[in-house]
């Protein structure tokens, strides 16, 4: 076996060791979760991710329990591999949705949109599923683990959709070295294999990737939606702007378009009407909140990329073409393994040591 082949084999084995905890938790060949994106992460994309060795996650969003049951069954008809379901913590039918997951024998339930209660976590686990939750801080992560979360996701502001205020890199530095009780998956801005490797070496069990999968061949998103991603740069993925602190806007990262420009003008108009006494503050807040109603479906399904919402993470600048899911995953893995192999060759060149260590320390081959 040539030196290059030896280094490649060692790199592959090293990557397997680095994300072993995540792979075992998910029951998959790779520890790459698909981000749950409403209207995007449905049966076709989710099953494709799982079939390719990743972990697909269905986005329940605002679905009713009977709709979720149909979507889970449709996904299971397309894959016999593990996949999960993402539920929104504030959904009025959350308990019934958890019951659907139990009835459909879903192995992993991911709770998003706020910190789940211990009762919610217990209901998931009592139904036989592993419970996952999003942790915005180290303190919250420890509390969630104590209350029964089997694994956590930390997601930085680089992500698409609803975002928090802290970057992925800072969250990772704050949480990964300190929280080892449960597996932690890193999300937000993950678009290359070298980045995945860096988080694994910092202590992550795996990663969550969303934006890269929007332009998967198997994704049902409208061609116009995909082309908007392919044309976009990282700078185009911008958080929604709040005009007045009296009228809070939950920040959402999306590609700038005519709708996002109109949203700012709409806020100014509503605020002016409230200040003039034409409407109450509560009525104004409701109008602002309803501006984006149906906007994501308008873009993803109908292809109206000017008047719809183009939710995307900053890693959209790394999306350059439409690819099958299997190719995207293979590309990410190849990048991570190449980085490991290059490092080993560089170290061997510097030290004059030609052999590979059987079990290298963390951070080296």
Coordinates of C-alpha atoms in Angstrom, one line a residue, residues 158 189-192 211-212 228-237 255 312-321:
X158 CA -25.2 31.8 10.8
X189 CA -22.9 27.7 8.8
X190 CA -21.7 24.1 8.3
X191 CA -21.0 23.7 4.6
X192 CA -17.6 21.9 4.2
X211 CA -28.8 24.9 3.6
X212 CA -26.5 22.5 1.6
X228 CA -31.9 31.6 -5.8
X229 CA -29.6 29.6 -3.5
X230 CA -27.1 28.8 -6.3
X231 CA -26.9 32.4 -7.3
X232 CA -26.6 33.8 -3.7
X233 CA -23.5 34.7 -1.8
X234 CA -23.1 34.5 2.0
X235 CA -23.8 38.2 2.3
X236 CA -27.2 37.8 0.7
X237 CA -28.5 35.7 3.7
X255 CA -32.0 35.8 1.2
X312 CA -31.2 30.3 4.0
X313 CA -28.1 30.1 6.2
X314 CA -24.9 32.0 5.4
X315 CA -23.4 28.8 4.0
X316 CA -25.6 29.4 1.0
X317 CA -22.5 30.9 -0.6
X318 CA -21.1 27.3 -0.7
X319 CA -24.1 26.0 -2.7
X320 CA -22.9 26.1 -6.3
X321 CA -25.1 23.5 -8.1

